[in-house]
Every structure is written in C-alpha cells, then in structure tokens.
PDB file of C-alpha atoms in Angstrom:
ATOM      1  CA  MET A   1      -7.010  30.704 -26.763  1.00  0.00           C
ATOM      2  CA  LYS A   2      -6.788  31.272 -30.497  1.00  0.00           C
ATOM      3  CA  SER A   3      -6.519  34.998 -30.875  1.00  0.00           C
ATOM      4  CA  ILE A   4      -7.878  38.233 -29.402  1.00  0.00           C
ATOM      5  CA  GLY A   5      -8.573  41.475 -31.334  1.00  0.00           C
ATOM      6  CA  ILE A   6      -8.242  44.619 -29.294  1.00  0.00           C
ATOM      7  CA  ILE A   7      -9.360  48.038 -30.649  1.00  0.00           C
ATOM      8  CA  ASP A   8      -8.067  51.146 -28.878  1.00  0.00           C
ATOM      9  CA  LEU A   9     -10.049  54.346 -29.622  1.00  0.00           C
ATOM     10  CA  GLY A  10      -7.295  56.933 -28.554  1.00  0.00           C
ATOM     11  CA  SER A  11      -7.063  60.696 -28.727  1.00  0.00           C
ATOM     12  CA  ASN A  12      -4.397  60.801 -31.463  1.00  0.00           C
ATOM     13  CA  SER A  13      -5.073  57.561 -33.278  1.00  0.00           C
ATOM     14  CA  LEU A  14      -7.284  54.420 -33.477  1.00  0.00           C
ATOM     15  CA  LYS A  15      -5.340  51.187 -33.102  1.00  0.00           C
ATOM     16  CA  LEU A  16      -5.898  47.544 -33.689  1.00  0.00           C
ATOM     17  CA  LEU A  17      -3.929  44.662 -32.097  1.00  0.00           C
ATOM     18  CA  ILE A  18      -4.588  41.044 -32.974  1.00  0.00           C
ATOM     19  CA  ALA A  19      -2.507  38.731 -30.851  1.00  0.00           C
ATOM     20  CA  GLU A  20      -2.388  35.139 -29.444  1.00  0.00           C
ATOM     21  CA  GLN A  21      -0.675  33.498 -26.555  1.00  0.00           C
ATOM     22  CA  LYS A  22       2.602  32.027 -27.860  1.00  0.00           C
ATOM     23  CA  HIS A  23       3.966  30.058 -24.897  1.00  0.00           C
ATOM     24  CA  SER A  24       3.803  30.636 -21.201  1.00  0.00           C
ATOM     25  CA  LYS A  25       2.717  34.326 -20.933  1.00  0.00           C
ATOM     26  CA  LYS A  26       4.443  35.505 -24.107  1.00  0.00           C
ATOM     27  CA  ILE A  27       2.387  37.557 -26.562  1.00  0.00           C
ATOM     28  CA  ASN A  28       2.509  36.615 -30.332  1.00  0.00           C
ATOM     29  CA  VAL A  29       1.472  39.668 -32.372  1.00  0.00           C
ATOM     30  CA  LEU A  30      -0.401  38.517 -35.548  1.00  0.00           C
ATOM     31  CA  PHE A  31      -1.447  41.890 -36.846  1.00  0.00           C
ATOM     32  CA  GLU A  32      -1.297  45.601 -36.056  1.00  0.00           C
ATOM     33  CA  LYS A  33      -2.907  48.601 -37.688  1.00  0.00           C
ATOM     34  CA  LYS A  34      -3.204  52.329 -36.928  1.00  0.00           C
ATOM     35  CA  HIS A  35      -5.566  54.913 -38.314  1.00  0.00           C
ATOM     36  CA  GLN A  36      -4.207  58.319 -37.607  1.00  0.00           C
ATOM     37  CA  ILE A  37      -7.472  60.230 -36.755  1.00  0.00           C
ATOM     38  CA  ARG A  38      -7.089  62.910 -34.213  1.00  0.00           C
ATOM     39  CA  LEU A  39     -10.621  62.758 -32.772  1.00  0.00           C
ATOM     40  CA  SER A  40     -10.236  65.991 -30.808  1.00  0.00           C
ATOM     41  CA  ASP A  41     -10.037  67.807 -34.184  1.00  0.00           C
ATOM     42  CA  TYR A  42     -13.758  66.955 -34.483  1.00  0.00           C
ATOM     43  CA  TYR A  43     -14.825  68.460 -31.213  1.00  0.00           C
ATOM     44  CA  ILE A  44     -17.581  71.035 -31.411  1.00  0.00           C
ATOM     45  CA  ASP A  45     -18.545  73.480 -28.609  1.00  0.00           C
ATOM     46  CA  ASP A  46     -16.457  73.889 -25.449  1.00  0.00           C
ATOM     47  CA  ILE A  47     -18.339  71.107 -23.592  1.00  0.00           C
ATOM     48  CA  PRO A  48     -17.076  69.183 -25.886  1.00  0.00           C
ATOM     49  CA  ASN A  49     -19.238  67.132 -28.242  1.00  0.00           C
ATOM     50  CA  LEU A  50     -17.840  64.925 -31.006  1.00  0.00           C
ATOM     51  CA  SER A  51     -19.206  66.072 -34.365  1.00  0.00           C
ATOM     52  CA  ALA A  52     -21.222  63.958 -36.667  1.00  0.00           C
ATOM     53  CA  ILE A  53     -18.159  63.723 -39.084  1.00  0.00           C
ATOM     54  CA  GLY A  54     -15.937  62.630 -36.251  1.00  0.00           C
ATOM     55  CA  ILE A  55     -18.525  59.852 -35.225  1.00  0.00           C
ATOM     56  CA  TYR A  56     -18.617  58.781 -38.923  1.00  0.00           C
ATOM     57  CA  LYS A  57     -14.882  58.446 -39.192  1.00  0.00           C
ATOM     58  CA  LEU A  58     -14.703  56.665 -35.916  1.00  0.00           C
ATOM     59  CA  ILE A  59     -17.295  54.087 -37.106  1.00  0.00           C
ATOM     60  CA  LEU A  60     -15.515  53.600 -40.484  1.00  0.00           C
ATOM     61  CA  SER A  61     -12.329  52.779 -38.704  1.00  0.00           C
ATOM     62  CA  ILE A  62     -14.011  50.350 -36.312  1.00  0.00           C
ATOM     63  CA  GLN A  63     -15.742  48.584 -39.184  1.00  0.00           C
ATOM     64  CA  SER A  64     -12.407  48.206 -40.974  1.00  0.00           C
ATOM     65  CA  PHE A  65     -10.808  46.751 -37.889  1.00  0.00           C
ATOM     66  CA  LYS A  66     -13.836  44.430 -37.404  1.00  0.00           C
ATOM     67  CA  GLU A  67     -13.132  42.975 -40.898  1.00  0.00           C
ATOM     68  CA  LYS A  68      -9.552  42.339 -40.033  1.00  0.00           C
ATOM     69  CA  CYS A  69     -10.548  40.482 -36.853  1.00  0.00           C
ATOM     70  CA  LYS A  70     -12.970  38.284 -38.877  1.00  0.00           C
ATOM     71  CA  LEU A  71     -10.046  37.411 -41.269  1.00  0.00           C
ATOM     72  CA  PHE A  72      -7.987  36.233 -38.260  1.00  0.00           C
ATOM     73  CA  GLU A  73     -10.982  34.444 -36.796  1.00  0.00           C
ATOM     74  CA  CYS A  74     -10.585  36.211 -33.430  1.00  0.00           C
ATOM     75  CA  ASP A  75     -12.116  34.385 -30.453  1.00  0.00           C
ATOM     76  CA  LYS A  76     -12.763  37.629 -28.786  1.00  0.00           C
ATOM     77  CA  ILE A  77     -12.889  41.356 -29.804  1.00  0.00           C
ATOM     78  CA  ILE A  78     -12.515  43.976 -27.145  1.00  0.00           C
ATOM     79  CA  VAL A  79     -13.107  47.759 -27.890  1.00  0.00           C
ATOM     80  CA  VAL A  80     -11.915  50.369 -25.471  1.00  0.00           C
ATOM     81  CA  ALA A  81     -11.809  54.158 -25.451  1.00  0.00           C
ATOM     82  CA  THR A  82      -9.783  56.614 -23.407  1.00  0.00           C
ATOM     83  CA  GLU A  83      -9.748  60.328 -22.612  1.00  0.00           C
ATOM     84  CA  THR A  84     -11.220  61.628 -25.903  1.00  0.00           C
ATOM     85  CA  LEU A  85     -14.462  59.808 -25.410  1.00  0.00           C
ATOM     86  CA  ARG A  86     -14.263  59.911 -21.655  1.00  0.00           C
ATOM     87  CA  LYS A  87     -14.713  63.719 -21.685  1.00  0.00           C
ATOM     88  CA  CYS A  88     -17.291  63.908 -24.563  1.00  0.00           C
ATOM     89  CA  ALA A  89     -20.728  65.239 -23.417  1.00  0.00           C
ATOM     90  CA  ASN A  90     -22.345  63.224 -26.158  1.00  0.00           C
ATOM     91  CA  LYS A  91     -20.574  59.912 -25.331  1.00  0.00           C
ATOM     92  CA  ASP A  92     -23.911  58.090 -24.961  1.00  0.00           C
ATOM     93  CA  VAL A  93     -24.843  59.072 -28.535  1.00  0.00           C
ATOM     94  CA  ILE A  94     -21.489  57.962 -29.751  1.00  0.00           C
ATOM     95  CA  LEU A  95     -21.641  54.562 -27.996  1.00  0.00           C
ATOM     96  CA  ASN A  96     -25.146  53.973 -29.307  1.00  0.00           C
ATOM     97  CA  GLU A  97     -24.126  54.672 -32.913  1.00  0.00           C
ATOM     98  CA  ILE A  98     -21.098  52.407 -32.579  1.00  0.00           C
ATOM     99  CA  LYS A  99     -23.260  49.661 -31.135  1.00  0.00           C
ATOM    100  CA  LYS A 100     -25.877  50.104 -33.919  1.00  0.00           C
ATOM    101  CA  GLU A 101     -23.373  50.158 -36.814  1.00  0.00           C
ATOM    102  CA  THR A 102     -20.755  47.688 -35.682  1.00  0.00           C
ATOM    103  CA  GLY A 103     -22.379  45.606 -32.896  1.00  0.00           C
ATOM    104  CA  PHE A 104     -19.574  46.441 -30.500  1.00  0.00           C
ATOM    105  CA  GLU A 105     -20.016  47.475 -26.919  1.00  0.00           C
ATOM    106  CA  VAL A 106     -17.249  50.078 -26.254  1.00  0.00           C
ATOM    107  CA  ARG A 107     -15.704  50.124 -22.754  1.00  0.00           C
ATOM    108  CA  ILE A 108     -14.646  53.602 -21.770  1.00  0.00           C
ATOM    109  CA  LEU A 109     -11.550  53.165 -19.449  1.00  0.00           C
ATOM    110  CA  SER A 110     -11.337  55.209 -16.409  1.00  0.00           C
ATOM    111  CA  GLY A 111      -7.978  57.018 -15.724  1.00  0.00           C
ATOM    112  CA  TYR A 112      -7.146  54.385 -13.152  1.00  0.00           C
ATOM    113  CA  GLU A 113      -7.856  51.465 -15.542  1.00  0.00           C
ATOM    114  CA  GLU A 114      -5.782  53.112 -18.274  1.00  0.00           C
ATOM    115  CA  SER A 115      -2.849  53.588 -15.968  1.00  0.00           C
ATOM    116  CA  TYR A 116      -3.176  50.118 -14.440  1.00  0.00           C
ATOM    117  CA  LEU A 117      -3.264  48.374 -17.939  1.00  0.00           C
ATOM    118  CA  GLY A 118      -0.082  50.224 -18.798  1.00  0.00           C
ATOM    119  CA  TYR A 119       1.451  48.746 -15.556  1.00  0.00           C
ATOM    120  CA  VAL A 120       0.271  45.277 -16.577  1.00  0.00           C
ATOM    121  CA  SER A 121       1.941  45.561 -20.009  1.00  0.00           C
ATOM    122  CA  THR A 122       5.123  46.865 -18.293  1.00  0.00           C
ATOM    123  CA  VAL A 123       5.532  44.106 -15.625  1.00  0.00           C
ATOM    124  CA  ASN A 124       5.040  41.505 -18.388  1.00  0.00           C
ATOM    125  CA  THR A 125       7.564  42.895 -20.846  1.00  0.00           C
ATOM    126  CA  LEU A 126      10.266  44.784 -18.910  1.00  0.00           C
ATOM    127  CA  ASP A 127      12.355  43.813 -15.944  1.00  0.00           C
ATOM    128  CA  TYR A 128      12.266  46.741 -13.518  1.00  0.00           C
ATOM    129  CA  SER A 129      10.897  46.845  -9.967  1.00  0.00           C
ATOM    130  CA  ASN A 130      10.755  50.405  -9.011  1.00  0.00           C
ATOM    131  CA  TYR A 131       9.877  53.203 -11.353  1.00  0.00           C
ATOM    132  CA  PHE A 132       7.493  55.855 -12.403  1.00  0.00           C
ATOM    133  CA  LEU A 133       5.164  54.903 -15.323  1.00  0.00           C
ATOM    134  CA  VAL A 134       4.154  57.703 -17.617  1.00  0.00           C
ATOM    135  CA  ASP A 135       1.601  56.921 -20.285  1.00  0.00           C
ATOM    136  CA  MET A 136       1.292  59.900 -22.573  1.00  0.00           C
ATOM    137  CA  GLY A 137      -1.785  59.829 -24.772  1.00  0.00           C
ATOM    138  CA  GLY A 138      -3.013  62.555 -27.047  1.00  0.00           C
ATOM    139  CA  ALA A 139      -5.432  64.152 -24.518  1.00  0.00           C
ATOM    140  CA  SER A 140      -4.245  62.864 -21.116  1.00  0.00           C
ATOM    141  CA  VAL A 141      -1.232  61.581 -19.204  1.00  0.00           C
ATOM    142  CA  GLU A 142      -1.488  58.723 -16.759  1.00  0.00           C
ATOM    143  CA  ILE A 143       1.285  58.649 -14.085  1.00  0.00           C
ATOM    144  CA  ALA A 144       1.817  55.757 -11.732  1.00  0.00           C
ATOM    145  CA  LEU A 145       4.355  54.897  -9.025  1.00  0.00           C
ATOM    146  CA  VAL A 146       5.480  51.301  -8.988  1.00  0.00           C
ATOM    147  CA  LYS A 147       7.415  50.001  -5.920  1.00  0.00           C
ATOM    148  CA  ASN A 148       8.699  46.400  -5.681  1.00  0.00           C
ATOM    149  CA  ASN A 149       6.640  45.566  -8.815  1.00  0.00           C
ATOM    150  CA  LYS A 150       3.499  46.745  -7.027  1.00  0.00           C
ATOM    151  CA  PHE A 151       1.113  49.402  -8.390  1.00  0.00           C
ATOM    152  CA  LYS A 152       1.127  51.881  -5.537  1.00  0.00           C
ATOM    153  CA  HIS A 153      -0.298  55.240  -6.734  1.00  0.00           C
ATOM    154  CA  TYR A 154      -1.654  56.787  -9.849  1.00  0.00           C
ATOM    155  CA  ALA A 155      -2.908  60.066 -11.293  1.00  0.00           C
ATOM    156  CA  SER A 156      -4.722  60.852 -14.597  1.00  0.00           C
ATOM    157  CA  LEU A 157      -4.016  64.379 -15.624  1.00  0.00           C
ATOM    158  CA  PRO A 158      -5.541  66.234 -18.658  1.00  0.00           C
ATOM    159  CA  LEU A 159      -2.062  67.242 -19.721  1.00  0.00           C
ATOM    160  CA  GLY A 160      -1.680  65.389 -23.028  1.00  0.00           C
ATOM    161  CA  PRO A 161       0.227  67.108 -25.880  1.00  0.00           C
ATOM    162  CA  ILE A 162      -2.902  68.154 -27.737  1.00  0.00           C
ATOM    163  CA  PRO A 163      -4.536  70.248 -25.029  1.00  0.00           C
ATOM    164  CA  LEU A 164      -1.166  71.541 -23.780  1.00  0.00           C
ATOM    165  CA  SER A 165      -0.153  72.625 -27.268  1.00  0.00           C
ATOM    166  CA  SER A 166      -3.415  74.556 -27.649  1.00  0.00           C
ATOM    167  CA  ARG A 167      -3.179  76.047 -24.127  1.00  0.00           C
ATOM    168  CA  PHE A 168       0.316  77.501 -24.513  1.00  0.00           C
ATOM    169  CA  ASN A 169       0.426  77.832 -28.293  1.00  0.00           C
ATOM    170  CA  LEU A 170       3.289  75.439 -28.799  1.00  0.00           C
ATOM    171  CA  PHE A 171       2.855  74.941 -32.481  1.00  0.00           C
ATOM    172  CA  ASN A 172       5.646  77.292 -33.428  1.00  0.00           C
ATOM    173  CA  LYS A 173       8.766  78.663 -31.859  1.00  0.00           C
ATOM    174  CA  ILE A 174       8.513  78.836 -28.052  1.00  0.00           C
ATOM    175  CA  SER A 175       9.833  81.701 -26.017  1.00  0.00           C
ATOM    176  CA  PRO A 176      11.582  81.310 -22.688  1.00  0.00           C
ATOM    177  CA  PHE A 177       8.623  83.082 -21.128  1.00  0.00           C
ATOM    178  CA  THR A 178       6.197  80.488 -22.451  1.00  0.00           C
ATOM    179  CA  LYS A 179       8.342  77.653 -21.387  1.00  0.00           C
ATOM    180  CA  ASN A 180       8.401  79.144 -17.835  1.00  0.00           C
ATOM    181  CA  GLU A 181       4.646  79.464 -17.879  1.00  0.00           C
ATOM    182  CA  PHE A 182       4.367  75.869 -18.930  1.00  0.00           C
ATOM    183  CA  LYS A 183       6.680  74.746 -16.260  1.00  0.00           C
ATOM    184  CA  ASN A 184       4.834  76.581 -13.553  1.00  0.00           C
ATOM    185  CA  TYR A 185       1.526  75.160 -14.760  1.00  0.00           C
ATOM    186  CA  ILE A 186       2.435  71.556 -14.717  1.00  0.00           C
ATOM    187  CA  TYR A 187       4.402  71.906 -11.474  1.00  0.00           C
ATOM    188  CA  ASN A 188       1.228  73.208  -9.810  1.00  0.00           C
ATOM    189  CA  GLU A 189      -0.402  69.999 -11.127  1.00  0.00           C
ATOM    190  CA  PHE A 190       2.350  67.763  -9.845  1.00  0.00           C
ATOM    191  CA  ASN A 191       2.264  69.401  -6.436  1.00  0.00           C
ATOM    192  CA  LYS A 192      -1.258  67.974  -5.924  1.00  0.00           C
ATOM    193  CA  TYR A 193       0.202  64.536  -5.722  1.00  0.00           C
ATOM    194  CA  HIS A 194       2.439  64.335  -2.650  1.00  0.00           C
ATOM    195  CA  TRP A 195       3.288  60.721  -3.482  1.00  0.00           C
ATOM    196  CA  LEU A 196       5.427  61.847  -6.429  1.00  0.00           C
ATOM    197  CA  LYS A 197       8.101  62.755  -3.917  1.00  0.00           C
ATOM    198  CA  GLN A 198       8.279  59.139  -2.797  1.00  0.00           C
ATOM    199  CA  GLY A 199       9.687  58.167  -6.182  1.00  0.00           C
ATOM    200  CA  ARG A 200      12.469  60.740  -6.415  1.00  0.00           C
ATOM    201  CA  ASN A 201      15.532  59.535  -8.388  1.00  0.00           C
ATOM    202  CA  LEU A 202      13.626  56.580  -9.863  1.00  0.00           C
ATOM    203  CA  PRO A 203      13.746  55.901 -13.606  1.00  0.00           C
ATOM    204  CA  ILE A 204      10.648  56.704 -15.709  1.00  0.00           C
ATOM    205  CA  VAL A 205       9.158  53.994 -17.947  1.00  0.00           C
ATOM    206  CA  THR A 206       7.240  55.686 -20.721  1.00  0.00           C
ATOM    207  CA  ILE A 207       4.373  54.656 -22.955  1.00  0.00           C
ATOM    208  CA  GLY A 208       3.034  56.492 -25.943  1.00  0.00           C
ATOM    209  CA  GLY A 209       3.768  57.512 -29.490  1.00  0.00           C
ATOM    210  CA  SER A 210       5.042  60.973 -28.782  1.00  0.00           C
ATOM    211  CA  ILE A 211       7.769  59.588 -26.434  1.00  0.00           C
ATOM    212  CA  LYS A 212       8.730  56.980 -28.971  1.00  0.00           C
ATOM    213  CA  ASN A 213       9.087  59.697 -31.599  1.00  0.00           C
ATOM    214  CA  ILE A 214      11.372  61.717 -29.294  1.00  0.00           C
ATOM    215  CA  ALA A 215      13.547  58.514 -28.954  1.00  0.00           C
ATOM    216  CA  GLN A 216      13.661  58.118 -32.708  1.00  0.00           C
ATOM    217  CA  ILE A 217      14.740  61.797 -33.136  1.00  0.00           C
ATOM    218  CA  HIS A 218      17.584  61.178 -30.724  1.00  0.00           C
ATOM    219  CA  ILE A 219      18.727  58.050 -32.430  1.00  0.00           C
ATOM    220  CA  CYS A 220      18.599  59.510 -35.943  1.00  0.00           C
ATOM    221  CA  ASN A 221      20.385  62.708 -35.010  1.00  0.00           C
ATOM    222  CA  HIS A 222      22.823  61.648 -32.318  1.00  0.00           C
ATOM    223  CA  LEU A 223      23.490  57.973 -32.818  1.00  0.00           C
ATOM    224  CA  GLY A 224      23.386  58.053 -36.593  1.00  0.00           C
ATOM    225  CA  TYR A 225      21.112  55.145 -37.323  1.00  0.00           C
ATOM    226  CA  THR A 226      17.419  54.161 -37.257  1.00  0.00           C
ATOM    227  CA  GLU A 227      15.900  51.695 -34.859  1.00  0.00           C
ATOM    228  CA  SER A 228      13.104  49.321 -35.694  1.00  0.00           C
ATOM    229  CA  SER A 229      12.499  48.305 -32.097  1.00  0.00           C
ATOM    230  CA  LEU A 230      12.583  50.935 -29.347  1.00  0.00           C
ATOM    231  CA  HIS A 231      11.482  48.547 -26.542  1.00  0.00           C
ATOM    232  CA  ASN A 232      13.720  49.051 -23.480  1.00  0.00           C
ATOM    233  CA  PHE A 233      15.626  51.867 -25.232  1.00  0.00           C
ATOM    234  CA  GLN A 234      16.962  54.373 -22.699  1.00  0.00           C
ATOM    235  CA  MET A 235      17.651  58.201 -22.760  1.00  0.00           C
ATOM    236  CA  ASN A 236      19.142  60.352 -20.067  1.00  0.00           C
ATOM    237  CA  TYR A 237      18.106  63.844 -19.070  1.00  0.00           C
ATOM    238  CA  LEU A 238      20.771  65.595 -21.178  1.00  0.00           C
ATOM    239  CA  ASP A 239      19.627  63.583 -24.288  1.00  0.00           C
ATOM    240  CA  LEU A 240      16.042  64.657 -23.736  1.00  0.00           C
ATOM    241  CA  SER A 241      16.869  68.299 -22.835  1.00  0.00           C
ATOM    242  CA  HIS A 242      18.997  68.717 -25.963  1.00  0.00           C
ATOM    243  CA  ILE A 243      16.175  67.468 -28.221  1.00  0.00           C
ATOM    244  CA  ASN A 244      13.551  69.625 -26.411  1.00  0.00           C
ATOM    245  CA  ASN A 245      15.725  72.795 -26.781  1.00  0.00           C
ATOM    246  CA  LYS A 246      16.172  72.120 -30.457  1.00  0.00           C
ATOM    247  CA  LEU A 247      12.481  71.407 -31.145  1.00  0.00           C
ATOM    248  CA  CYS A 248      11.358  74.487 -29.255  1.00  0.00           C
ATOM    249  CA  SER A 249      13.653  76.821 -31.157  1.00  0.00           C
ATOM    250  CA  LEU A 250      11.954  75.797 -34.516  1.00  0.00           C
ATOM    251  CA  ASP A 251       8.639  76.497 -36.041  1.00  0.00           C
ATOM    252  CA  TYR A 252       6.467  73.712 -37.482  1.00  0.00           C
ATOM    253  CA  ASN A 253       7.861  73.814 -41.027  1.00  0.00           C
ATOM    254  CA  GLU A 254      11.361  73.594 -39.668  1.00  0.00           C
ATOM    255  CA  ARG A 255      10.572  70.747 -37.229  1.00  0.00           C
ATOM    256  CA  ILE A 256       9.225  68.461 -39.967  1.00  0.00           C
ATOM    257  CA  ASN A 257      12.650  68.576 -41.696  1.00  0.00           C
ATOM    258  CA  ILE A 258      14.442  67.205 -38.664  1.00  0.00           C
ATOM    259  CA  LYS A 259      15.385  63.535 -39.061  1.00  0.00           C
ATOM    260  CA  GLY A 260      13.043  61.308 -37.216  1.00  0.00           C
ATOM    261  CA  VAL A 261      10.294  63.769 -36.546  1.00  0.00           C
ATOM    262  CA  SER A 262       6.895  62.421 -37.429  1.00  0.00           C
ATOM    263  CA  LYS A 263       4.940  64.919 -39.575  1.00  0.00           C
ATOM    264  CA  LYS A 264       1.771  63.795 -37.834  1.00  0.00           C
ATOM    265  CA  ARG A 265       3.191  64.753 -34.450  1.00  0.00           C
ATOM    266  CA  ALA A 266       5.416  67.814 -35.318  1.00  0.00           C
ATOM    267  CA  ASP A 267       2.662  70.195 -34.198  1.00  0.00           C
ATOM    268  CA  VAL A 268       2.452  68.724 -30.652  1.00  0.00           C
ATOM    269  CA  ILE A 269       5.930  67.178 -30.154  1.00  0.00           C
ATOM    270  CA  CYS A 270       7.159  70.154 -28.115  1.00  0.00           C
ATOM    271  CA  ALA A 271       4.423  69.714 -25.554  1.00  0.00           C
ATOM    272  CA  SER A 272       5.579  66.103 -25.088  1.00  0.00           C
ATOM    273  CA  SER A 273       9.252  66.929 -24.809  1.00  0.00           C
ATOM    274  CA  ASN A 274       8.629  69.788 -22.433  1.00  0.00           C
ATOM    275  CA  PHE A 275       6.356  67.655 -20.230  1.00  0.00           C
ATOM    276  CA  MET A 276       9.021  64.928 -20.000  1.00  0.00           C
ATOM    277  CA  LYS A 277      11.836  67.349 -19.309  1.00  0.00           C
ATOM    278  CA  TYR A 278       9.965  68.991 -16.401  1.00  0.00           C
ATOM    279  CA  PHE A 279       8.667  65.655 -15.043  1.00  0.00           C
ATOM    280  CA  MET A 280      12.326  64.438 -14.974  1.00  0.00           C
ATOM    281  CA  LEU A 281      13.417  67.568 -13.171  1.00  0.00           C
ATOM    282  CA  TYR A 282      10.478  67.456 -10.708  1.00  0.00           C
ATOM    283  CA  THR A 283      11.210  63.792  -9.744  1.00  0.00           C
ATOM    284  CA  HIS A 284      15.003  64.040 -10.040  1.00  0.00           C
ATOM    285  CA  SER A 285      14.922  61.227 -12.527  1.00  0.00           C
ATOM    286  CA  LYS A 286      18.099  60.425 -14.380  1.00  0.00           C
ATOM    287  CA  LYS A 287      16.639  58.368 -17.288  1.00  0.00           C
ATOM    288  CA  ILE A 288      13.605  57.324 -19.257  1.00  0.00           C
ATOM    289  CA  ILE A 289      12.967  53.818 -20.502  1.00  0.00           C
ATOM    290  CA  ILE A 290      10.791  53.190 -23.539  1.00  0.00           C
ATOM    291  CA  ASN A 291       8.038  50.658 -23.285  1.00  0.00           C
ATOM    292  CA  THR A 292       6.597  50.092 -26.805  1.00  0.00           C
ATOM    293  CA  TYR A 293       3.688  48.086 -25.399  1.00  0.00           C
ATOM    294  CA  GLY A 294       0.720  49.841 -23.916  1.00  0.00           C
ATOM    295  CA  ILE A 295      -2.942  49.349 -22.817  1.00  0.00           C
ATOM    296  CA  ARG A 296      -3.717  46.961 -25.668  1.00  0.00           C
ATOM    297  CA  GLU A 297      -1.071  44.546 -24.533  1.00  0.00           C
ATOM    298  CA  GLY A 298      -2.163  45.193 -21.001  1.00  0.00           C
ATOM    299  CA  ILE A 299      -5.637  44.079 -21.904  1.00  0.00           C
ATOM    300  CA  PHE A 300      -4.240  40.918 -23.581  1.00  0.00           C
ATOM    301  CA  TYR A 301      -2.244  39.967 -20.531  1.00  0.00           C
ATOM    302  CA  SER A 302      -5.275  40.552 -18.337  1.00  0.00           C
ATOM    303  CA  CYS A 303      -7.245  38.198 -20.477  1.00  0.00           C
ATOM    304  CA  LEU A 304      -4.649  35.579 -19.886  1.00  0.00           C
ATOM    305  CA  GLU A 305      -5.186  35.900 -16.149  1.00  0.00           C
ATOM    306  CA  GLU A 306      -8.976  35.441 -16.347  1.00  0.00           C
TER     307      GLU A 306
END
C-alpha cells in the first residue's frame, strides 16, 4: 500500500488525511488539511436542504483536496460524510453534483458506522480496555460502550454543539435556569439508553475538535503552557467543570479573549463543555481521555484489515 487519501465532510469542517502504513499497523501521516466550513450555516428551510452556495463551497473544497491527493499519488481516495449530509433532504442532489464535478462517490456514514470507526481508531492508538467513547461532531454525538476492548453498544444523538447552541441560545452568557433546562433535556435523552448504566465509573475517551479545544483551554490557563499533541491527555471532572463554569459566565466577545479558545468554536464551545460535564455526572465518570484520532484514521485502519 502506497498511500490513502481520506476526505471527511463533517458538520463543522471538511478534512483531508493522506496516510500510509509505516510498519506493522502504525499509521504514517503524510499530509493533513482542514477547511473550516460550517455546512449547517448553509441550510435553508426547516427540512433542511443545503443551499446552492453550500453545495458550491463543498465541491470547491473537495476539488482542492483531490488535487492534493494527486500530488501524493494516492492509491485510493475515500470520501465520507456524516450528520450534516445525513439529515439533508436534498442529499441525492448533493451527491449527484459532487459526482459530476469531482468524480467521487460519497459514502454517507450511518450513526453506527461513525461510532464504530471512532472505536477502530481508538483500539489502534490507545491502550484502554473499558471505557465510554464519545465522538462529538458539529451536528451529532456518537456514544459507545467498550468492554474488554469489544464494541458493545452505541447511540447516535442529534446533540452536537451546533444544534444544542441554537436550541438553548448558548452563544452568550448562560443563566442557571438555562443550564438546568439543558441538563434535563440531555438527561431525558440519556435515559433512553439503559446500557449507559452498565458503564458507570468508567473513563470517557473523547474524539472531536470541541473537546480538544477544551483541553487546550485547560492547559493554557491552568498548566501554563501550550501542547502540540493532546493524544492521551487526561482531564478530571473538576478540571472540566471549572472551565465550563468560566465559559458559561462570559459572552462571545469575552470568550474569544481567553487563552486557548478557538475563535471558530467560541460560539458553540459552551454546548460542548456542558454536554461533557453532564455526561460525566450521569455516568459517574472521573476522567476524560483525549483521542486526537477519529473516523479518518478509523477508515485507514479498516483498509489495512481488508
């Protein structure tokens, strides 16, 4: 195998990974690129449909990524999409336009596939046997229970930071009343999955840019340094709760001035920190563990097994 290009059409950004097998089952990353396009900003109607401008921006990014794959002479190029296209009423139009303009067939991942690929990336890059896996995208959250390294249960919830921020108006300062409404809402969702109680007290392995950003905020403000690699970095409940309380007490313009806060995530970061805080409380978890690898690496490792 020479190299594989994997294009991920996510809710908050579009990402490219070009990698090759180094030795054994180790991944050698050759190139990575991210286009920060929040596709849900281009929804029209309540259905929703992705607008013509949104489709145009999507295709431009895919074409740009295609050129990079050509430069690296990729043996295979895989294009996947998650919740943002999964829920679009005009997804067939979008897929046809992508095929016509780029030649790519896009595979829209199911919630199960998205969660399982996160699990594949985790078992290949971290050494834990029993844990919850929480993959927080922009529009959805995939939760899985892993026992003895086996993928036991999963749920795909439309509780990503973008829809949660809109639903509860979390863009500015957040009142105790709103936080309580938020808690009750997601607890009602959690109660639908009785298997969550089977994993009480287990650590939580997390995937996603929002969670990585929360870790960076903690490092910059409480440990006094920056961290280039967050893989396997750990935070306890008090760490997360302190950051969450601080972020929720500020409006957007104040948040962006906190060290470590990504300006591109400052509007939705409170939804992410609130979700993780209440998931830790619900599951009695003591710590979260950052997995910087996600579905793209999961796809890569799956290709090695074929």
